[in-house]
Backbone as JSON, one array per atom type, in Angstrom:
{
  "sequence": "XXXXXXXXXXXXXXXXXXXXXXXXXXXXXXXXXXXXXXXXXXXXXXXXXXXXXXXXXXXXXXXXXXXXXXXXXXXXXXXXXXXXXXXXXXXXXXXXXXXXXXXXXXXXXXXXXXXXXXXXXXXXXXXXXXXXXXXXXXXXXXXXXXXXXXXXXXXXXXXXXXXXXXXXXXXXXXXXXXXXXX",
  "N": [[0.99, -1.15, -0.43], [0.48, 2.37, -1.0], [1.98, 5.11, 1.4], [2.64, 7.54, 0.5], [0.21, 8.62, -0.82], [-1.43, 8.16, 1.71], [-1.32, 9.87, 3.43], [-2.15, 12.83, 5.02], [-3.78, 15.69, 3.21], [-2.96, 19.09, 4.38], [-4.99, 21.77, 4.6], [-4.64, 25.34, 3.15], [-5.6, 28.64, 4.92], [-7.59, 29.65, 2.74], [-7.15, 27.94, 0.34], [-8.83, 25.44, -1.94], [-9.81, 22.34, -2.29], [-11.4, 20.77, -5.57], [-13.57, 17.71, -7.11], [-13.81, 17.41, -10.49], [-15.51, 14.92, -11.9], [-12.73, 13.65, -13.59], [-11.08, 15.13, -13.22], [-8.8, 17.43, -11.28], [-9.15, 20.41, -9.33], [-7.19, 22.97, -8.0], [-7.32, 25.77, -5.83], [-6.39, 29.04, -5.12], [-4.84, 31.72, -3.41], [-2.76, 32.23, -4.76], [-2.77, 32.26, -7.73], [-5.07, 28.82, -10.28], [-5.12, 25.4, -10.45], [-5.09, 23.06, -12.96], [-4.93, 19.37, -12.82], [-5.39, 16.25, -13.74], [-6.35, 13.16, -13.41], [-6.85, 9.31, -12.45], [-10.0, 7.48, -12.94], [-10.53, 5.7, -10.96], [-9.69, 7.56, -8.74], [-10.42, 8.94, -5.52], [-10.99, 12.35, -4.49], [-11.06, 13.37, -1.17], [-11.89, 16.39, 1.29], [-12.09, 17.38, 4.33], [-12.45, 18.98, 7.02], [-11.01, 21.0, 7.17], [-7.98, 19.43, 6.02], [-7.12, 17.12, 3.15], [-7.19, 14.62, 1.49], [-6.24, 11.93, -0.93], [-7.61, 8.85, -2.1], [-8.91, 5.24, -3.33], [-11.34, 3.81, -4.61], [-14.15, 2.48, -4.27], [-14.16, -0.91, -5.16], [-13.08, -1.36, -7.7], [-10.64, -1.26, -10.77], [-8.67, -3.85, -9.6], [-7.1, -3.82, -11.13], [-4.87, -2.87, -12.81], [-1.68, -0.34, -11.63], [-2.33, 0.75, -9.09], [-1.21, 1.64, -6.24], [0.68, 3.22, -7.02], [0.13, 4.68, -8.65], [-1.34, 6.11, -6.5], [0.45, 7.27, -4.53], [1.53, 8.69, -6.06], [-0.66, 11.0, -7.16], [-1.16, 11.56, -4.87], [1.06, 13.54, -4.51], [0.95, 15.65, -6.69], [-0.93, 16.89, -5.8], [-0.4, 17.09, -3.2], [2.06, 18.58, -4.46], [0.58, 20.37, -5.75], [-1.17, 22.12, -4.78], [1.02, 23.41, -1.74], [1.51, 24.82, -3.91], [-0.41, 27.0, -5.0], [-0.64, 28.37, -2.76], [2.14, 29.09, -2.04], [3.8, 29.41, -3.86], [6.68, 28.61, -5.97], [10.08, 28.5, -6.22], [13.15, 28.69, -8.42], [16.44, 29.3, -8.32], [19.22, 30.33, -10.25], [22.78, 30.15, -10.76], [25.07, 32.19, -12.82], [28.2, 30.69, -13.82], [30.93, 31.76, -14.6], [33.83, 33.86, -16.5], [32.47, 36.43, -18.55], [29.28, 35.55, -18.26], [26.37, 36.07, -18.7], [22.63, 37.2, -17.49], [19.77, 38.19, -18.58], [16.86, 40.22, -18.12], [13.91, 40.35, -19.55], [10.5, 41.55, -20.28], [8.36, 39.59, -21.85], [11.32, 37.91, -22.09], [13.92, 35.88, -21.25], [17.58, 37.16, -21.88], [20.21, 35.47, -22.45], [23.82, 35.45, -21.7], [26.42, 33.33, -22.72], [28.75, 32.82, -23.1], [28.93, 32.24, -25.43], [29.13, 33.33, -29.72], [26.66, 34.47, -29.94], [24.03, 35.77, -28.33], [21.8, 34.06, -25.94], [18.88, 33.57, -26.41], [14.91, 33.12, -24.44], [11.82, 32.55, -24.43], [9.84, 33.37, -22.04], [7.23, 31.17, -20.71], [4.31, 31.22, -20.42], [2.44, 31.0, -17.07], [4.85, 31.25, -15.68], [7.3, 33.57, -13.67], [9.99, 35.54, -14.45], [13.36, 36.61, -12.68], [15.84, 39.13, -12.82], [18.05, 39.38, -10.26], [21.22, 40.07, -10.05], [23.54, 40.56, -12.69], [24.09, 38.02, -12.35], [22.76, 35.94, -11.5], [19.24, 34.67, -11.89], [15.95, 33.73, -11.36], [13.54, 31.62, -10.95], [10.33, 32.04, -10.69], [6.43, 30.17, -9.95], [3.95, 28.97, -9.4], [3.38, 26.33, -10.35], [5.34, 24.0, -10.19], [7.07, 21.61, -11.56], [6.23, 23.13, -14.56], [8.24, 25.51, -13.3], [10.08, 23.7, -12.42], [11.21, 21.9, -15.12], [11.56, 24.33, -16.87], [13.78, 25.62, -15.76], [15.95, 23.43, -15.72], [16.09, 23.55, -18.42], [17.16, 26.21, -19.31], [19.87, 25.33, -17.29], [21.13, 23.0, -19.29], [22.24, 24.55, -21.48], [24.17, 25.04, -20.8], [25.13, 23.56, -19.01], [26.83, 23.03, -15.98], [30.74, 23.31, -16.33], [33.32, 20.06, -15.29], [35.91, 21.03, -14.3], [37.11, 23.43, -14.23], [34.33, 24.15, -13.17], [32.6, 26.19, -14.44], [29.98, 27.75, -15.96], [26.4, 27.1, -15.91], [24.17, 26.58, -13.33], [22.65, 25.97, -10.61], [21.67, 26.95, -7.15], [23.4, 26.28, -4.62], [23.75, 23.6, -5.64], [26.02, 21.07, -5.7], [30.12, 21.23, -7.78], [31.77, 18.9, -8.65], [34.45, 18.65, -8.6], [36.85, 18.33, -11.07], [40.8, 16.95, -10.84], [42.97, 18.89, -13.6], [45.58, 18.63, -16.33], [48.05, 17.22, -15.82], [51.06, 17.09, -16.25], [54.86, 18.72, -17.2], [56.96, 16.04, -15.34]],
  "CA": [[-0.35, -0.14, 0.04], [1.29, 3.4, -0.34], [1.98, 5.76, 2.16], [2.85, 9.3, 1.0], [-1.19, 8.29, -0.9], [-2.54, 8.01, 2.43], [-1.0, 11.07, 4.04], [-3.46, 14.02, 5.06], [-2.92, 17.53, 3.4], [-3.35, 20.37, 5.33], [-5.67, 22.25, 3.24], [-4.03, 26.52, 4.07], [-6.5, 29.49, 4.37], [-7.86, 30.32, 1.55], [-7.15, 26.9, -0.73], [-9.96, 24.86, -1.98], [-9.68, 21.38, -4.06], [-12.48, 20.12, -5.81], [-13.0, 17.34, -8.1], [-15.13, 16.97, -11.51], [-14.72, 13.72, -13.5], [-10.66, 12.96, -13.52], [-11.08, 16.6, -13.22], [-8.97, 17.85, -9.69], [-8.98, 21.81, -9.34], [-7.17, 23.54, -6.82], [-7.96, 27.21, -6.5], [-5.69, 29.59, -4.03], [-4.72, 33.44, -2.99], [-2.0, 32.82, -5.82], [-4.51, 31.24, -9.13], [-5.86, 28.18, -9.85], [-3.84, 24.71, -11.45], [-6.25, 21.69, -12.53], [-4.57, 18.49, -13.44], [-6.11, 14.75, -14.65], [-6.65, 12.01, -12.56], [-7.41, 8.4, -13.21], [-11.32, 7.89, -12.82], [-10.64, 4.99, -9.39], [-9.62, 7.44, -7.47], [-10.95, 10.47, -5.41], [-9.63, 13.4, -3.56], [-11.76, 13.88, -0.42], [-11.45, 17.42, 2.25], [-12.73, 17.47, 5.22], [-12.3, 19.69, 8.75], [-9.5, 21.68, 6.51], [-7.29, 17.98, 5.45], [-7.36, 16.91, 2.1], [-7.18, 13.0, 0.99], [-6.77, 10.64, -1.88], [-8.65, 7.35, -1.87], [-9.18, 4.69, -4.15], [-12.91, 3.97, -4.93], [-14.05, 1.25, -4.13], [-14.46, -1.79, -6.08], [-12.37, -0.24, -8.14], [-10.68, -2.3, -11.68], [-6.85, -3.7, -9.09], [-5.47, -4.48, -12.22], [-4.12, -1.6, -12.21], [-1.63, -0.76, -10.28], [-2.94, 1.59, -8.25], [-0.59, 1.83, -5.64], [1.73, 3.48, -7.37], [-0.43, 6.04, -8.64], [-1.79, 6.28, -5.58], [1.33, 7.76, -4.07], [1.92, 10.04, -7.41], [-1.82, 11.4, -7.21], [-1.12, 12.13, -3.06], [2.13, 14.21, -4.6], [0.81, 16.04, -7.43], [-1.92, 17.03, -5.15], [0.12, 18.16, -2.1], [2.49, 20.34, -5.09], [-0.01, 21.99, -6.21], [-2.25, 23.36, -2.79], [1.4, 24.18, -2.05], [2.53, 26.03, -6.0], [-1.55, 27.91, -4.7], [-0.09, 29.14, -1.37], [3.45, 29.63, -1.63], [4.85, 29.21, -5.21], [8.04, 27.52, -5.84], [11.01, 29.2, -6.95], [14.81, 27.99, -8.0], [17.75, 30.22, -8.25], [20.37, 30.02, -11.37], [23.96, 30.44, -11.22], [25.57, 32.03, -13.46], [29.29, 31.23, -12.87], [32.17, 32.34, -15.32], [33.56, 35.26, -17.24], [31.31, 36.86, -19.04], [28.43, 35.29, -17.91], [25.66, 37.38, -17.25], [22.04, 37.74, -18.03], [18.49, 39.95, -18.74], [15.18, 39.49, -17.89], [12.85, 41.26, -20.49], [9.36, 41.46, -20.44], [8.87, 38.27, -22.1], [11.52, 36.8, -22.65], [15.55, 36.1, -20.95], [18.59, 36.44, -22.59], [21.91, 35.19, -21.08], [25.83, 35.12, -23.14], [26.87, 32.55, -22.07], [30.44, 33.17, -23.66], [28.62, 32.12, -27.7], [29.16, 34.13, -30.09], [25.1, 35.32, -30.28], [23.64, 35.87, -27.3], [19.98, 32.7, -26.43], [17.28, 33.99, -25.89], [14.48, 32.1, -23.97], [11.15, 32.94, -24.04], [9.0, 32.69, -20.63], [6.41, 30.02, -20.59], [3.29, 31.62, -19.47], [2.69, 31.6, -15.88], [6.36, 31.58, -14.98], [7.73, 34.73, -13.1], [11.45, 35.68, -14.12], [13.82, 38.12, -12.0], [17.88, 38.92, -12.71], [18.41, 40.63, -8.9], [21.5, 41.03, -11.05], [23.53, 39.83, -13.81], [24.92, 36.56, -12.97], [21.69, 35.15, -11.02], [18.32, 34.39, -12.63], [14.79, 33.66, -9.81], [12.58, 31.38, -11.92], [9.41, 31.28, -9.56], [5.77, 30.08, -10.73], [2.4, 28.45, -9.37], [3.24, 24.46, -11.11], [6.67, 23.09, -10.12], [6.89, 21.28, -12.63], [7.21, 24.01, -15.02], [9.97, 25.85, -12.74], [12.2, 22.91, -13.05], [11.29, 21.99, -16.68], [11.93, 25.58, -17.48], [15.11, 26.15, -14.99], [16.52, 22.13, -16.6], [16.47, 23.82, -20.28], [18.4, 27.49, -19.01], [20.8, 25.26, -17.37], [21.22, 22.47, -20.07], [22.46, 25.17, -22.33], [26.03, 25.33, -20.32], [26.25, 22.44, -17.56], [29.25, 23.67, -15.69], [32.04, 22.25, -16.13], [34.58, 19.93, -13.69], [37.56, 21.69, -14.06], [37.11, 24.47, -14.06], [32.81, 25.06, -12.99], [32.06, 28.02, -14.92], [28.9, 27.87, -16.28], [24.33, 27.86, -15.3], [23.69, 25.93, -12.07], [21.45, 25.54, -9.85], [22.27, 27.36, -6.41], [23.45, 25.36, -3.7], [24.35, 22.7, -6.06], [27.9, 21.1, -5.47], [30.53, 20.56, -8.77], [32.3, 17.86, -8.68], [35.02, 18.93, -9.94], [37.93, 17.19, -11.38], [41.96, 17.88, -11.72], [43.71, 19.07, -14.63], [46.81, 17.91, -16.29], [49.5, 16.72, -14.66], [52.56, 18.52, -16.51], [56.38, 17.18, -16.87], [57.54, 15.61, -13.94]],
  "C": [[0.85, 1.08, 0.07], [1.23, 4.53, 0.76], [2.33, 7.04, 2.18], [1.04, 9.36, 0.03], [-2.58, 8.76, -0.14], [-2.51, 9.4, 3.49], [-2.15, 12.48, 4.03], [-2.62, 14.67, 4.3], [-3.63, 18.71, 3.68], [-4.04, 21.61, 4.74], [-5.69, 24.04, 4.28], [-5.84, 27.42, 3.6], [-6.55, 30.27, 3.58], [-8.28, 29.51, 0.33], [-8.43, 26.16, -0.38], [-9.68, 23.91, -3.11], [-11.38, 20.82, -4.2], [-12.3, 18.89, -6.64], [-14.09, 16.7, -8.59], [-14.78, 16.16, -12.48], [-13.83, 12.9, -12.87], [-10.3, 14.3, -13.53], [-10.06, 17.18, -11.53], [-8.88, 19.53, -10.45], [-8.96, 22.46, -8.29], [-6.93, 25.01, -6.8], [-7.05, 27.65, -4.46], [-5.31, 30.43, -3.98], [-3.33, 33.36, -4.61], [-2.92, 32.03, -7.58], [-4.62, 30.31, -8.45], [-4.7, 26.86, -10.67], [-4.83, 23.23, -10.89], [-5.03, 20.55, -13.91], [-6.0, 17.1, -13.55], [-5.12, 14.11, -13.37], [-7.37, 10.61, -12.64], [-9.08, 8.09, -12.72], [-11.26, 6.48, -11.89], [-10.29, 5.52, -8.24], [-9.86, 8.87, -6.78], [-10.58, 10.86, -4.16], [-11.13, 13.73, -2.58], [-11.4, 15.02, 0.6], [-12.88, 17.25, 3.09], [-11.82, 17.83, 6.47], [-10.57, 19.51, 8.31], [-8.77, 20.54, 6.05], [-7.87, 18.14, 3.72], [-6.88, 15.21, 1.77], [-7.2, 12.37, -0.68], [-6.78, 9.5, -1.67], [-9.31, 6.94, -3.24], [-10.35, 4.62, -3.65], [-12.44, 3.46, -4.04], [-15.07, 0.73, -4.96], [-14.27, -1.48, -7.2], [-10.9, -1.32, -9.41], [-8.83, -2.3, -10.61], [-6.45, -3.96, -10.55], [-4.02, -3.96, -13.0], [-2.81, -1.27, -11.41], [-1.47, 1.19, -10.25], [-2.66, 2.16, -7.04], [0.3, 2.7, -5.53], [1.54, 4.92, -7.72], [-1.25, 6.66, -7.31], [-1.09, 7.58, -5.02], [1.82, 9.24, -5.45], [0.92, 11.17, -7.67], [-1.61, 12.8, -5.94], [0.1, 12.9, -3.73], [1.44, 15.5, -5.19], [-0.26, 17.45, -6.22], [-1.11, 18.12, -3.41], [0.63, 19.46, -3.11], [1.91, 21.4, -5.26], [-0.89, 22.97, -5.76], [-1.06, 23.96, -2.46], [1.82, 25.48, -2.98], [0.78, 27.38, -5.35], [-1.29, 28.13, -3.31], [0.94, 30.13, -1.14], [3.82, 30.15, -2.73], [5.99, 28.64, -4.74], [8.92, 28.46, -6.97], [11.78, 28.56, -6.59], [15.64, 29.19, -8.69], [18.75, 29.74, -9.55], [21.86, 30.66, -10.8], [24.69, 31.28, -12.11], [27.5, 31.91, -13.6], [30.86, 31.01, -14.4], [32.64, 34.02, -15.84], [32.89, 35.64, -18.33], [29.92, 37.33, -18.85], [26.69, 36.25, -17.41], [23.86, 37.02, -18.63], [21.17, 38.42, -17.89], [17.25, 39.39, -18.9], [14.57, 40.87, -18.15], [11.68, 40.7, -20.52], [8.68, 40.31, -21.24], [9.71, 37.36, -22.5], [13.41, 37.24, -22.09], [16.28, 35.58, -22.0], [19.96, 36.52, -22.27], [22.66, 35.46, -22.42], [26.57, 34.8, -21.72], [28.39, 32.28, -22.78], [30.07, 32.38, -25.82], [29.11, 32.99, -27.92], [28.19, 35.09, -30.68], [24.89, 34.88, -28.44], [21.66, 34.21, -26.87], [20.18, 32.72, -25.55], [16.45, 32.28, -25.41], [13.13, 32.93, -24.14], [9.95, 32.51, -22.86], [7.87, 32.12, -21.38], [5.25, 30.7, -19.49], [2.77, 31.04, -17.67], [4.31, 31.25, -14.82], [6.64, 33.3, -14.62], [9.37, 35.23, -13.06], [11.95, 36.93, -13.94], [15.45, 37.95, -12.06], [17.42, 40.18, -11.44], [19.45, 41.3, -9.51], [22.17, 40.08, -11.56], [24.1, 38.24, -13.88], [23.78, 36.08, -12.01], [19.89, 35.34, -11.34], [17.16, 33.49, -11.44], [13.58, 33.39, -11.06], [10.97, 30.85, -10.72], [7.94, 31.22, -10.4], [4.83, 29.25, -9.48], [2.74, 26.44, -9.68], [4.72, 24.78, -11.08], [7.03, 22.17, -11.03], [7.59, 22.2, -14.12], [8.03, 24.53, -14.58], [10.75, 25.27, -12.64], [11.98, 22.61, -13.65], [11.69, 23.1, -16.98], [13.39, 25.86, -16.97], [15.45, 24.68, -15.25], [16.73, 22.91, -18.27], [17.34, 24.96, -20.2], [19.61, 26.41, -18.41], [21.35, 23.73, -18.4], [22.25, 23.25, -21.04], [23.87, 25.2, -22.56], [25.86, 24.83, -19.06], [27.55, 23.1, -17.1], [29.68, 22.37, -15.43], [32.94, 21.32, -15.11], [35.46, 20.26, -13.59], [37.24, 23.36, -13.89], [35.25, 25.96, -13.2], [32.37, 25.73, -13.46], [30.72, 26.57, -15.98], [27.11, 27.81, -15.74], [24.66, 26.59, -14.52], [22.91, 26.12, -10.82], [22.16, 26.33, -7.86], [21.97, 26.94, -5.34], [23.31, 23.96, -4.3], [26.02, 22.5, -6.21], [28.35, 20.37, -7.27], [31.33, 19.87, -8.62], [33.61, 17.44, -9.0], [36.97, 18.22, -10.01], [39.99, 17.83, -11.35], [42.5, 17.65, -13.1], [44.93, 17.97, -15.62], [47.99, 18.31, -15.43], [51.18, 17.23, -14.6], [53.46, 17.48, -16.59], [56.22, 17.18, -15.3], [58.61, 15.34, -14.31]]
}
């Protein structure tokens, strides 16, 4: 049985979770998130807590225990997103590496002969407090993580000098360079 799926999720003040057939709608102060759910599951809310349960008489041939944990995590992330939101910070390490946030795009100078431009997806907010830091925030955890991974994939940190785009707090395993003459 799934332990994650059985956990109760606290509904913060101003947050609601509803189910319409196979769609879950989560509302909160920061916005609304909708996602699809298997027809064998039910979202229940009572006494300020939400939980995911398997319907009575559900088809047991499907791997419902794995999905139970998945939908529990998706519901928890959606409730956290509409209440608090998610933020990832990226750091640019290297001589001349810089970032500039514009209204609907992000422009990066990463040592290429041309600047790299990213269109900012709907629902995300990009901020550059300084030229070497990028803050990506939004209510959907998957969207924030995917966009930051796409930015990082342009110039991942290399192991010799540590130059590149890295997550804040990420540890880069450094390698020793050439040994030289002896």
